[in-house]
Amino acid sequence: MCSRYTRKRRLLTPDDLRHLVVDDIHGLLYCYVPKVACTNWKRVMMVLTGQGKYQDPLEIPANEAHVPSNLHTLSEYSIPEINYRLRNYLKFIFVREPLERLVSAYRNKFTRNYNTAFHKRYGTKIIRRHRQDPTNEALERGHDVRFEEFVYYLLDPRTQHEEPFNEHWERVHSLCHPCIIHYDVVGKYETLAKDANYILRLVGADAGVKFPSSSKTTRTNDDMTAKFFQNISPFYQRRLFNLYKMDYLLFNYTIPSYLRIQ
């Protein structure tokens, strides 16, 4: 897919490597993708690199896992150190059905009352641009963005012109550059526990280090994703699919049956 769809190989910049978490003890590079178990992977990476500071990933509070200083990313290293790690470390990534990941990001960032920073930063702009006759409260708080409005925002040419997508809805190929960085293992969210524990055994992690099993019952799944797309017109469904098309092609996901884009 890379050779078919990407023209020339470009050089990586340090900015391209901000998502690659480094474990120098086990020789691991993990590219984290938000909404694909990245909190649990960061917890596991903290256990692996913590030299005994942490035993159980679930002891680490979620917000602690996202504190940048708790983990090193490849962008912090010198060019020779970067090249050495890219050549010699086990590189892995976890991916998820692209539109399901998108709905998961929408639910997490725009339908939870506690995510006021996202409502203010993105919600207010989305409502200002994509809602007719918004209330003053909605313009001020940005707290009730509808999924359709979020879709219009993603497809609005001004959005990406003004700034890169937020990492929670950026395409995996833009976050992790799988056509330039050759990952050794591509794990799937659909087989998360199996794939995660396979990687831990592969790098010789202590037998005690287990990937946390998900207890979430409200997890975004295929049926739930289909419901969100019922109110999106085929025209916008096709455009949205095209936006995430490279992730479908690169990671071998099929077009969801609920899309009306044939």
Coordinates of C-alpha atoms in Angstrom, one line a residue:
M1 CA 0.0 0.0 0.0
C2 CA 2.9 2.4 0.8
S3 CA 4.5 1.9 -2.6
R4 CA 1.2 2.2 -4.3
Y5 CA 0.0 5.3 -2.6
T6 CA 3.0 7.3 -1.5
R7 CA 5.1 9.1 -4.0
K8 CA 8.6 9.9 -2.7
R9 CA 10.1 8.9 0.7
R10 CA 10.6 12.0 2.8
L11 CA 13.0 12.3 5.7
L12 CA 11.7 12.2 9.2
T13 CA 11.8 15.3 11.3
P14 CA 12.0 15.3 15.1
D15 CA 8.4 16.5 15.1
D16 CA 7.4 13.3 13.4
L17 CA 8.8 11.3 16.3
R18 CA 6.8 12.9 19.2
H19 CA 4.5 9.9 19.4
L20 CA 7.2 7.3 19.6
V21 CA 7.7 6.3 23.3
V22 CA 11.1 4.8 24.0
D23 CA 12.0 1.9 26.4
D24 CA 15.8 1.8 26.5
I25 CA 15.8 -1.2 28.9
H26 CA 13.9 -3.6 26.7
G27 CA 14.7 -2.0 23.3
L28 CA 11.2 -0.9 22.5
L29 CA 9.6 1.9 20.4
Y30 CA 5.9 2.3 20.8
C31 CA 3.9 4.8 18.6
Y32 CA 0.9 5.8 20.6
V33 CA -2.4 6.4 18.9
P34 CA -5.1 8.1 21.1
K35 CA -8.3 6.0 21.5
V36 CA -6.4 2.8 20.8
A37 CA -5.6 1.7 24.4
C38 CA -2.9 4.3 24.6
T39 CA -3.4 5.1 28.3
N40 CA -2.9 1.4 29.2
W41 CA 0.1 1.1 26.9
K42 CA 1.7 4.2 28.5
R43 CA 1.1 2.7 31.9
V44 CA 2.8 -0.5 30.8
M45 CA 5.7 1.5 29.3
M46 CA 6.0 3.3 32.7
V47 CA 6.2 -0.1 34.4
L48 CA 8.8 -1.3 31.9
T49 CA 11.0 1.8 32.1
G50 CA 10.4 2.5 35.8
Q51 CA 13.2 0.2 37.2
G52 CA 10.9 -1.2 39.8
K53 CA 9.1 2.0 40.7
Y54 CA 5.8 0.6 39.5
Q55 CA 4.6 -3.1 39.6
D56 CA 1.1 -3.0 38.4
P57 CA 0.0 -0.8 35.4
L58 CA -3.4 -0.2 37.0
E59 CA -1.8 1.4 40.1
I60 CA -0.8 4.3 37.9
P61 CA -3.6 6.9 37.6
A62 CA -4.7 7.6 34.0
N63 CA -3.7 11.3 34.2
E64 CA -0.2 10.3 35.5
A65 CA 0.3 8.2 32.3
H66 CA -0.2 11.3 30.1
V67 CA 2.3 13.5 32.0
P68 CA 5.0 14.0 29.3
S69 CA 8.0 13.9 31.6
N70 CA 7.1 10.3 32.8
L71 CA 8.1 8.8 29.5
H72 CA 10.8 9.6 26.9
T73 CA 9.8 10.1 23.2
L74 CA 12.2 9.6 20.3
S75 CA 12.1 13.3 19.4
E76 CA 14.2 14.0 22.5
Y77 CA 17.2 12.1 21.3
S78 CA 20.1 13.1 19.0
I79 CA 20.1 12.1 15.3
P80 CA 22.6 9.3 15.8
E81 CA 20.7 8.0 18.8
I82 CA 17.4 8.2 16.9
N83 CA 18.9 6.2 14.0
Y84 CA 20.4 3.6 16.2
R85 CA 17.0 3.0 17.9
L86 CA 15.0 2.9 14.7
R87 CA 17.4 0.3 13.4
N88 CA 17.8 -1.9 16.4
Y89 CA 14.7 -1.6 18.7
L90 CA 11.4 -3.5 18.3
K91 CA 8.9 -1.0 16.8
F92 CA 5.2 -1.5 17.4
I93 CA 1.9 0.3 16.9
F94 CA -1.7 -0.5 17.8
V95 CA -4.5 0.4 15.4
R96 CA -8.3 0.4 15.4
E97 CA -11.2 0.5 12.9
P98 CA -10.8 4.2 11.8
L99 CA -14.4 5.4 12.0
E100 CA -14.9 3.5 15.3
R101 CA -11.9 5.3 16.7
L102 CA -13.3 8.6 15.5
V103 CA -16.7 8.0 17.2
S104 CA -14.8 7.0 20.3
A105 CA -12.9 10.3 20.2
Y106 CA -16.1 12.2 19.7
R107 CA -17.9 10.5 22.6
N108 CA -14.9 11.0 24.9
K109 CA -14.1 14.6 24.0
F110 CA -17.5 16.1 23.3
T111 CA -20.2 14.2 25.2
R112 CA -18.5 14.0 28.7
N113 CA -19.2 17.0 31.0
Y114 CA -15.7 16.9 32.5
N115 CA -13.9 17.6 29.2
T116 CA -14.4 21.4 29.4
A117 CA -10.9 22.1 27.9
F118 CA -12.0 20.4 24.7
H119 CA -15.4 22.1 24.7
K120 CA -13.7 25.5 25.0
R121 CA -10.9 24.8 22.6
Y122 CA -12.8 23.0 19.8
G123 CA -16.5 22.9 20.7
T124 CA -17.0 26.7 20.6
K125 CA -15.3 26.9 17.2
I126 CA -17.3 24.0 15.8
I127 CA -20.6 25.5 17.0
R128 CA -19.7 29.0 15.7
R129 CA -19.0 27.7 12.2
H130 CA -21.3 24.7 11.8
R131 CA -24.5 25.5 13.7
Q132 CA -27.2 27.8 12.5
D133 CA -28.6 30.1 15.2
P134 CA -26.6 28.8 18.1
T135 CA -27.5 29.9 21.6
N136 CA -25.2 32.3 23.5
E137 CA -24.6 29.5 26.0
A138 CA -23.4 27.1 23.3
L139 CA -21.1 29.7 21.8
E140 CA -19.6 30.4 25.2
R141 CA -19.3 26.8 26.5
G142 CA -19.1 24.6 23.3
H143 CA -20.5 21.8 25.5
D144 CA -23.1 20.2 23.2
V145 CA -21.4 19.6 19.8
R146 CA -23.5 17.2 17.7
F147 CA -21.7 14.4 15.8
E148 CA -22.9 15.9 12.5
E149 CA -21.3 19.2 13.4
F150 CA -18.0 17.4 14.3
V151 CA -18.1 15.7 10.9
Y152 CA -18.6 19.1 9.1
Y153 CA -15.7 20.5 11.1
L154 CA -13.4 17.6 10.1
L155 CA -14.3 18.1 6.4
D156 CA -14.2 21.9 6.4
P157 CA -11.0 22.8 4.4
R158 CA -10.4 25.7 6.8
T159 CA -9.9 23.2 9.7
Q160 CA -6.6 21.6 8.5
H161 CA -5.6 24.9 6.8
E162 CA -5.5 26.6 10.2
E163 CA -3.8 23.9 12.3
P164 CA -3.1 20.2 12.2
F165 CA -5.8 17.9 13.5
N166 CA -5.8 17.2 17.2
E167 CA -4.1 13.8 17.9
H168 CA -7.4 12.3 19.0
W169 CA -8.8 12.4 15.4
E170 CA -5.6 12.7 13.4
R171 CA -5.1 9.8 11.0
V172 CA -2.8 7.0 12.3
H173 CA -0.6 7.3 9.2
S174 CA 0.0 11.0 10.0
L175 CA 0.8 10.3 13.7
C176 CA 3.1 7.3 13.2
H177 CA 4.4 7.4 9.6
P178 CA 4.1 3.7 8.9
C179 CA 5.4 4.2 5.4
I180 CA 8.7 5.7 6.6
I181 CA 9.1 3.8 9.9
H182 CA 8.9 0.1 9.4
Y183 CA 7.0 -1.3 12.3
D184 CA 7.8 -4.9 13.4
V185 CA 4.4 -5.5 15.0
V186 CA 1.1 -3.9 14.1
G187 CA -1.3 -4.8 16.9
K188 CA -5.1 -4.5 16.5
Y189 CA -7.5 -3.1 19.1
E190 CA -9.8 -5.9 18.1
T191 CA -7.3 -8.5 19.5
L192 CA -5.7 -6.2 22.0
A193 CA -5.0 -8.5 25.0
K194 CA -3.6 -11.2 22.8
D195 CA -1.4 -8.9 20.7
A196 CA -0.2 -6.8 23.7
N197 CA 0.9 -9.9 25.7
Y198 CA 2.6 -11.3 22.6
I199 CA 4.7 -8.1 22.4
L200 CA 5.5 -8.2 26.2
R201 CA 6.8 -11.8 25.8
L202 CA 8.7 -11.0 22.7
V203 CA 10.8 -8.3 24.4
G204 CA 11.4 -10.4 27.5
A205 CA 9.3 -8.3 29.9
D206 CA 9.0 -9.8 33.4
A207 CA 6.3 -12.5 33.5
G208 CA 4.5 -10.4 36.2
V209 CA 3.9 -7.6 33.7
K210 CA 0.5 -8.1 32.2
F211 CA -1.4 -5.8 29.9
P212 CA -4.5 -4.5 31.8
S213 CA -7.7 -6.1 30.5
S214 CA -10.4 -3.6 29.6
S215 CA -13.3 -3.4 32.0
K216 CA -15.2 -0.8 30.1
T217 CA -18.7 -1.8 29.2
T218 CA -19.4 1.5 27.4
R219 CA -16.7 0.9 24.9
T220 CA -17.4 2.2 21.4
N221 CA -18.2 -0.7 19.1
D222 CA -19.4 -1.3 15.6
D223 CA -23.1 -1.2 16.4
M224 CA -22.7 2.0 18.3
T225 CA -20.6 3.5 15.5
A226 CA -23.3 2.6 13.0
K227 CA -25.9 4.5 15.0
F228 CA -23.8 7.7 14.9
F229 CA -23.7 7.4 11.1
Q230 CA -27.4 7.0 10.6
N231 CA -27.9 10.8 10.4
I232 CA -24.9 11.5 8.2
S233 CA -25.8 11.8 4.5
P234 CA -24.1 9.5 2.0
F235 CA -22.3 12.5 0.5
Y236 CA -20.6 13.3 3.8
Q237 CA -20.1 9.6 4.6
R238 CA -18.0 9.2 1.5
R239 CA -16.0 12.3 2.2
L240 CA -15.3 11.2 5.7
F241 CA -14.3 7.7 4.6
N242 CA -11.9 9.3 2.0
L243 CA -10.4 11.4 4.8
Y244 CA -9.4 8.1 6.7
K245 CA -8.9 6.0 3.6
M246 CA -5.2 5.5 4.0
D247 CA -5.7 4.1 7.5
Y248 CA -8.2 1.6 6.0
L249 CA -5.8 0.6 3.3
L250 CA -2.6 0.4 5.3
F251 CA -4.1 -1.6 8.2
N252 CA -6.4 -3.8 6.1
Y253 CA -9.8 -2.7 7.4
T254 CA -12.8 -3.2 5.2
I255 CA -15.4 -0.5 4.4
P256 CA -18.0 -0.7 7.2
S257 CA -21.3 -2.2 6.1
Y258 CA -23.3 0.6 7.6
L259 CA -21.8 3.2 5.2
R260 CA -24.1 4.1 2.3
I261 CA -21.3 5.0 -0.2
Q262 CA -21.5 2.4 -2.9

